[in-house]
Every structure is written in C-alpha cells, then in structure tokens.
Amino acid sequence: MSEKLQKVLARAGKGSRREMETVISQGRVSVDGKTAYLGDRVEGNEQIRIDGHTVVLKAKEDEMCRVLMYNKPEGEMCTRKDPEGRPTVFDRLPPLQGGRWVAVGRLDINTSGMLLFTTDGELANRLMHPSHKVEREYAVRVFGEVDEAMLQRLRGGVKLEDGPARFQKITYHGGEGRNHWFHVVLSEGRNREVRRLWESQDVQVSRLIRVRYGNMEMQRQLPLGGWTELGLKEVNYFRKLVNLPPETKSKVRVDEKAIDNAKSRRIRRSVKKHQHRTQQANRRRRT
C-alpha cells in the first residue's frame, strides 16, 4: 500500500511532515534517482535520498516511537544549527542511529520550560497541528496594570496580524506591585502567540515558561537543560491523543522511576559539564 512521500520521511525521523513538504518542494528529495514532487507516493521499497544521502526506511513493526521531555533554558535556539553560534535545544540530546529527534513545536529564545522531542515525525506533526486542539499551558509574568475587562478580552478573542486569537483559560497566580503571574492555556502554537496576545493589551511579558503539553506536566525535578525519556505509558498517551496506534516497545524500563533525587543530580552534573564545554569552545572561537 502506497503512502505520501512526506509521511514516509516524517515517520523515518527526518523531520515533521510539514518540514518534509518544504524539503520536497525545494527539489532536495529523489526517488529511485528521479527528483520527487509534492503529491508523490511510495511503496516503501524505493531508494529515497535527501540531499544525496540515502534514507533508511524501516518496516513499521521494526520502528520504535521515542519521546523526550526537555526543560529548555532561556537563551537556547529551537533550531539545529545557529549561524551566530548560539546554543540550541538539540546540542545535548542523545544521538540516534538512522534517524533524528524532531521538536514538537518551538519556544522562542527568551522562553523556557517544557519542550518535547520524538523520533516519529508523524506524531510531532499531529501534536503541533491546530486541528487536534492539544492544550499548551504557560506560566507568564506580566508587567503592567491588568483588570478583569482586559482578561475578558483575552478570553473572548483579539485580532492579531495573522488572525484572531484567544486564551482558553486564564488563572491568576499572584504577584506584587505591577508584576503579576498568570497561567494561560491555548490549543495552537503560532509564533510568539502568548506574548503577542498580552502585548495587544499594552502589557509586557517579562517571563514565560511552558509548564504543560496536553495533560503531561513538566517534571519538577528535571533541571534546566536536562532531558528525560518518557516511558511507554506516556508515549501512548500522546499517541492516543492524536489518533495514532499504540506503541508496543520502549527503551525505558517499566519499573524505572520518573526522576528520583539521584537521577536529578546526575542530570545536573551532565548539564554543568556540557555548559563548561560550551563555554570553553566559545572562548576558543573568540581567540
């Protein structure tokens, strides 16, 4: 049974389906030696190349969907390589053979918190797509006067340059003076949407942290810059959320605790070592 080429490439871990559509339209993909086009379908036994490099396609039964939770610090870019040499969210992820990690959405350089990665491009695409209405929750600190009329406008919808937008929920979480913390929920991931919604009310966002994706909350013991692999139950939660069949295999042991104190300390040590290496590399570049 044939499938769309971009879907096959996404499942092979080469990127999200949307990213693969762009790569195909740029003429960078060939099938059996001929340039591929959007709309092409494949059986799975063809020789497929991206930029001249062979794509290894595994049988569906041999594939394993893996998902990482990463606690993104401020100052990291959600790109594989940054021309200015700034750190990226991919720098510390574990290496893969025959695939690559696909980010589920993006967080801008000044936003921290929960970022998911998966080896399954189709899962990433569905989790990001607004049609599946997967909730994202953010803790946001705003500077300025906030009143109930403003909150009602943000809940009801305001017009942004790329169309109307609104928060599904807004919950007050305290503050002092003109600094206030709120938790806000939306079910799409447009560029800088949380910031732009508040800015439409002449309120400045001074901190922004993603704390939840779907019903999965950021694990509190996961330090900034640390990642942990989700177990089979959590992977299948996300797959069921977007109408994908359940996974049957996992690299995470069933009896393994999510993150205990010892594991948290190991992650922190690993993060510090990586930061030290990065600082040394930056010094060498400057000299």
Coordinates of C-alpha atoms in Angstrom, one line a residue:
M1 CA 0.0 0.0 0.0
S2 CA 1.5 3.3 -1.1
E3 CA 1.8 6.4 1.2
K4 CA 2.6 10.0 0.7
L5 CA 6.3 10.6 0.5
Q6 CA 6.3 13.3 3.2
K7 CA 4.6 11.0 5.6
V8 CA 7.1 8.2 5.0
L9 CA 10.0 10.6 5.5
A10 CA 8.4 12.0 8.7
R11 CA 8.0 8.5 10.1
A12 CA 11.6 7.8 9.3
G13 CA 12.5 10.7 11.7
K14 CA 13.8 13.1 9.1
G15 CA 11.5 15.9 10.3
S16 CA 7.9 16.8 10.7
R17 CA 5.5 16.2 7.8
R18 CA 5.4 20.0 7.2
E19 CA 9.2 20.2 7.2
M20 CA 9.4 17.3 4.7
E21 CA 6.9 19.0 2.4
T22 CA 9.2 22.0 2.3
V23 CA 12.3 19.8 1.6
I24 CA 10.4 18.0 -1.3
S25 CA 9.2 21.3 -2.8
Q26 CA 12.8 22.5 -2.8
G27 CA 13.8 19.6 -5.0
R28 CA 16.1 18.1 -2.4
V29 CA 14.5 14.6 -2.5
S30 CA 14.9 11.9 -5.1
V31 CA 13.1 8.6 -5.5
D32 CA 15.0 5.9 -7.5
G33 CA 17.2 8.6 -8.9
K34 CA 14.5 11.0 -10.0
T35 CA 13.6 14.3 -8.4
A36 CA 10.5 13.9 -6.2
Y37 CA 7.5 16.2 -6.2
L38 CA 4.8 17.0 -3.7
G39 CA 2.0 14.5 -4.1
D40 CA 4.3 11.6 -4.9
R41 CA 3.5 8.3 -3.2
V42 CA 5.9 5.4 -2.4
E43 CA 5.5 1.8 -1.5
G44 CA 8.5 1.7 0.9
N45 CA 10.9 -0.4 -1.2
E46 CA 12.3 2.5 -3.3
Q47 CA 15.7 4.2 -2.9
I48 CA 14.9 7.5 -1.4
R49 CA 17.6 10.2 -0.9
I50 CA 17.6 13.6 0.8
D51 CA 20.4 15.9 -0.4
G52 CA 22.1 12.9 -1.9
H53 CA 22.0 10.9 1.4
T54 CA 20.1 7.6 1.5
V55 CA 17.1 7.5 3.8
V56 CA 16.9 4.2 5.7
L57 CA 13.3 3.1 5.8
K58 CA 12.4 0.6 8.5
A59 CA 9.4 -1.7 8.4
K60 CA 6.6 -0.4 10.6
E61 CA 7.0 -3.3 13.0
D62 CA 10.7 -2.5 13.5
E63 CA 10.1 1.1 14.3
M64 CA 10.1 2.4 17.9
C65 CA 8.5 5.7 18.8
R66 CA 10.5 7.5 21.4
V67 CA 9.6 10.8 23.2
L68 CA 11.9 13.0 25.2
M69 CA 10.9 15.8 27.7
Y70 CA 13.4 18.6 27.7
N71 CA 13.5 21.5 30.2
K72 CA 14.6 24.4 27.9
P73 CA 16.5 27.2 29.4
E74 CA 16.3 30.8 28.2
G75 CA 19.0 31.6 25.6
E76 CA 18.7 28.4 23.6
M77 CA 17.5 28.4 20.0
C78 CA 14.9 25.9 18.7
T79 CA 17.0 25.2 15.6
R80 CA 19.6 22.5 14.7
K81 CA 22.3 25.0 13.9
D82 CA 22.5 28.7 14.6
P83 CA 24.6 30.9 12.3
E84 CA 25.6 33.1 15.2
G85 CA 26.9 30.1 17.2
R86 CA 24.3 30.4 20.0
P87 CA 23.4 27.2 21.9
T88 CA 20.5 25.2 20.5
V89 CA 18.0 22.8 22.1
F90 CA 19.5 19.9 20.1
D91 CA 23.0 20.2 21.5
R92 CA 22.6 17.9 24.4
L93 CA 20.1 15.3 23.1
P94 CA 21.2 11.7 22.9
P95 CA 22.5 10.6 19.5
L96 CA 20.3 8.4 17.2
Q97 CA 21.3 5.9 14.6
G98 CA 19.2 6.1 11.4
G99 CA 17.0 8.9 12.5
R100 CA 16.9 12.2 14.3
W101 CA 15.0 14.0 17.0
V102 CA 12.1 16.1 15.8
A103 CA 11.0 19.0 18.0
V104 CA 7.3 19.2 18.8
G105 CA 6.8 22.9 18.1
R106 CA 9.1 25.7 19.2
L107 CA 9.8 28.0 22.1
D108 CA 11.4 31.4 21.4
I109 CA 14.9 32.2 22.7
N110 CA 13.5 34.0 25.8
T111 CA 11.0 31.3 26.7
S112 CA 11.9 28.4 28.9
G113 CA 10.1 25.2 30.0
M114 CA 8.7 22.0 28.6
L115 CA 9.7 21.0 25.1
L116 CA 9.0 17.6 23.6
F117 CA 11.1 15.7 21.1
T118 CA 10.2 12.5 19.2
T119 CA 11.6 10.1 16.7
D120 CA 8.2 9.9 14.9
G121 CA 7.7 12.9 12.6
E122 CA 4.0 12.0 12.1
L123 CA 3.4 12.2 15.9
A124 CA 5.2 15.5 16.0
N125 CA 3.1 16.9 13.2
R126 CA -0.2 15.8 14.7
L127 CA 0.7 17.1 18.2
M128 CA 1.5 20.5 16.6
H129 CA -1.4 20.7 14.2
P130 CA -4.3 23.0 15.5
S131 CA -6.9 20.5 14.2
H132 CA -6.1 18.2 17.2
K133 CA -6.5 21.1 19.7
V134 CA -3.8 19.8 22.1
E135 CA -3.6 22.2 25.0
R136 CA -0.4 24.1 26.0
E137 CA -0.2 25.8 29.3
Y138 CA 2.2 28.6 30.2
A139 CA 3.2 30.4 33.3
V140 CA 3.6 34.0 32.4
R141 CA 4.8 37.0 34.4
V142 CA 3.4 40.3 33.1
F143 CA 4.4 43.9 33.9
G144 CA 1.6 46.4 33.9
E145 CA -2.0 47.1 35.0
V146 CA -4.3 44.1 34.5
D147 CA -8.0 44.3 35.1
E148 CA -11.0 42.0 34.6
A149 CA -12.1 43.8 31.4
M150 CA -8.6 43.0 29.8
L151 CA -8.8 39.4 30.9
Q152 CA -12.3 39.1 29.3
R153 CA -11.0 40.5 26.0
L154 CA -8.1 37.9 26.1
R155 CA -10.6 35.1 26.7
G156 CA -13.1 36.3 24.1
G157 CA -10.5 36.9 21.4
V158 CA -8.4 39.7 20.0
K159 CA -7.3 40.4 16.4
L160 CA -3.6 39.8 15.7
E161 CA -1.8 40.3 12.4
D162 CA -2.2 36.7 11.5
G163 CA -5.8 36.4 12.6
P164 CA -7.9 36.2 15.7
A165 CA -6.5 34.5 18.8
R166 CA -7.6 34.0 22.4
F167 CA -6.7 32.2 25.6
Q168 CA -9.0 29.3 26.5
K169 CA -8.2 29.8 30.2
I170 CA -6.5 32.4 32.4
T171 CA -5.8 31.8 36.0
Y172 CA -4.2 34.3 38.4
H173 CA -1.2 33.0 40.4
G174 CA -0.3 36.0 42.5
G175 CA 2.2 38.9 42.3
E176 CA 3.3 42.2 43.8
G177 CA 3.0 45.8 42.6
R178 CA 2.8 45.8 38.8
N179 CA 4.3 42.3 38.4
H180 CA 1.7 39.5 38.2
W181 CA 1.8 35.8 37.4
F182 CA -0.9 34.1 35.4
H183 CA -1.3 30.6 33.9
V184 CA -2.7 30.7 30.4
V185 CA -3.9 27.9 28.1
L186 CA -4.3 27.7 24.4
S187 CA -4.5 24.9 21.8
E188 CA -2.4 26.1 19.0
G189 CA 1.3 27.2 18.7
R190 CA 1.5 30.2 16.5
N191 CA 4.8 32.2 16.6
R192 CA 5.1 34.2 19.9
E193 CA 1.3 33.9 20.3
V194 CA 1.3 34.2 24.1
R195 CA 3.5 37.3 24.1
R196 CA 1.6 38.9 21.2
L197 CA -1.8 38.4 23.0
W198 CA -0.6 40.2 26.1
E199 CA 1.2 42.9 24.1
S200 CA -2.1 43.6 22.3
Q201 CA -3.3 44.9 25.7
D202 CA -0.2 47.0 26.2
V203 CA 1.1 44.7 28.8
Q204 CA 4.7 43.5 28.8
V205 CA 5.7 39.8 29.3
S206 CA 8.8 39.6 31.5
R207 CA 8.9 35.8 32.0
L208 CA 7.3 32.9 30.0
I209 CA 7.6 29.2 30.9
R210 CA 5.7 26.3 29.3
V211 CA 4.6 24.0 32.1
R212 CA 2.2 21.6 30.3
Y213 CA 1.6 19.9 26.9
G214 CA -1.7 18.0 26.7
N215 CA -2.2 16.6 30.2
M216 CA 1.6 16.0 30.7
E217 CA 3.2 18.4 33.1
M218 CA 6.8 19.4 33.3
Q219 CA 8.6 17.1 35.8
R220 CA 9.6 19.3 38.7
Q221 CA 12.9 17.5 39.4
L222 CA 14.1 17.9 35.8
P223 CA 16.7 20.7 35.9
L224 CA 17.0 23.4 33.3
G225 CA 19.0 22.0 30.3
G226 CA 18.1 18.4 31.3
W227 CA 16.1 15.8 29.4
T228 CA 14.4 12.5 30.3
E229 CA 12.9 9.9 28.1
L230 CA 9.2 9.1 28.6
G231 CA 8.0 5.6 29.3
L232 CA 5.6 3.5 27.2
K233 CA 2.5 4.7 29.1
E234 CA 3.4 8.4 28.5
V235 CA 4.3 7.8 24.8
N236 CA 1.0 6.0 24.2
Y237 CA -0.9 8.8 26.0
F238 CA 0.4 11.3 23.3
R239 CA -0.2 8.8 20.5
K240 CA -3.8 8.2 21.6
L241 CA -4.3 12.0 22.0
V242 CA -3.8 12.4 18.2
N243 CA -5.4 9.1 17.0
L244 CA -2.2 7.1 16.4
P245 CA -2.0 3.4 17.2
P246 CA -0.2 2.5 20.5
E247 CA 3.4 1.7 20.6
T248 CA 4.5 -1.7 22.0
K249 CA 8.2 -1.2 22.7
S250 CA 10.2 1.2 24.9
K251 CA 13.8 1.8 25.9
V252 CA 12.6 2.9 29.3
R253 CA 12.2 0.1 31.9
V254 CA 8.7 -0.4 33.3
D255 CA 10.0 -0.2 36.9
E256 CA 12.2 2.8 36.4
K257 CA 11.1 5.9 38.4
A258 CA 10.4 9.1 36.5
I259 CA 13.1 11.2 38.2
D260 CA 14.4 10.5 41.6
N261 CA 16.9 12.6 43.5
A262 CA 19.9 10.6 42.4
K263 CA 18.9 10.8 38.8
S264 CA 18.2 14.5 39.1
R265 CA 21.8 15.0 40.5
R266 CA 23.2 13.1 37.5
I267 CA 21.3 15.2 35.1
R268 CA 22.6 18.4 36.8
R269 CA 26.2 17.2 36.6
S270 CA 25.7 16.4 33.0
V271 CA 24.2 19.8 32.3
K272 CA 27.1 21.6 34.0
K273 CA 29.7 19.6 32.1
H274 CA 28.0 20.5 28.8
Q275 CA 27.9 24.1 29.8
H276 CA 31.6 24.1 30.7
R277 CA 32.5 22.5 27.3
T278 CA 30.3 25.1 25.5
Q279 CA 32.0 28.0 27.4
Q280 CA 35.5 26.7 26.5
A281 CA 34.5 26.3 22.8
N282 CA 33.2 29.8 22.8
R283 CA 36.4 31.2 24.3
R284 CA 38.5 29.3 21.7
R285 CA 36.3 30.8 18.9
R286 CA 36.8 34.3 20.2
T287 CA 40.6 33.9 20.4

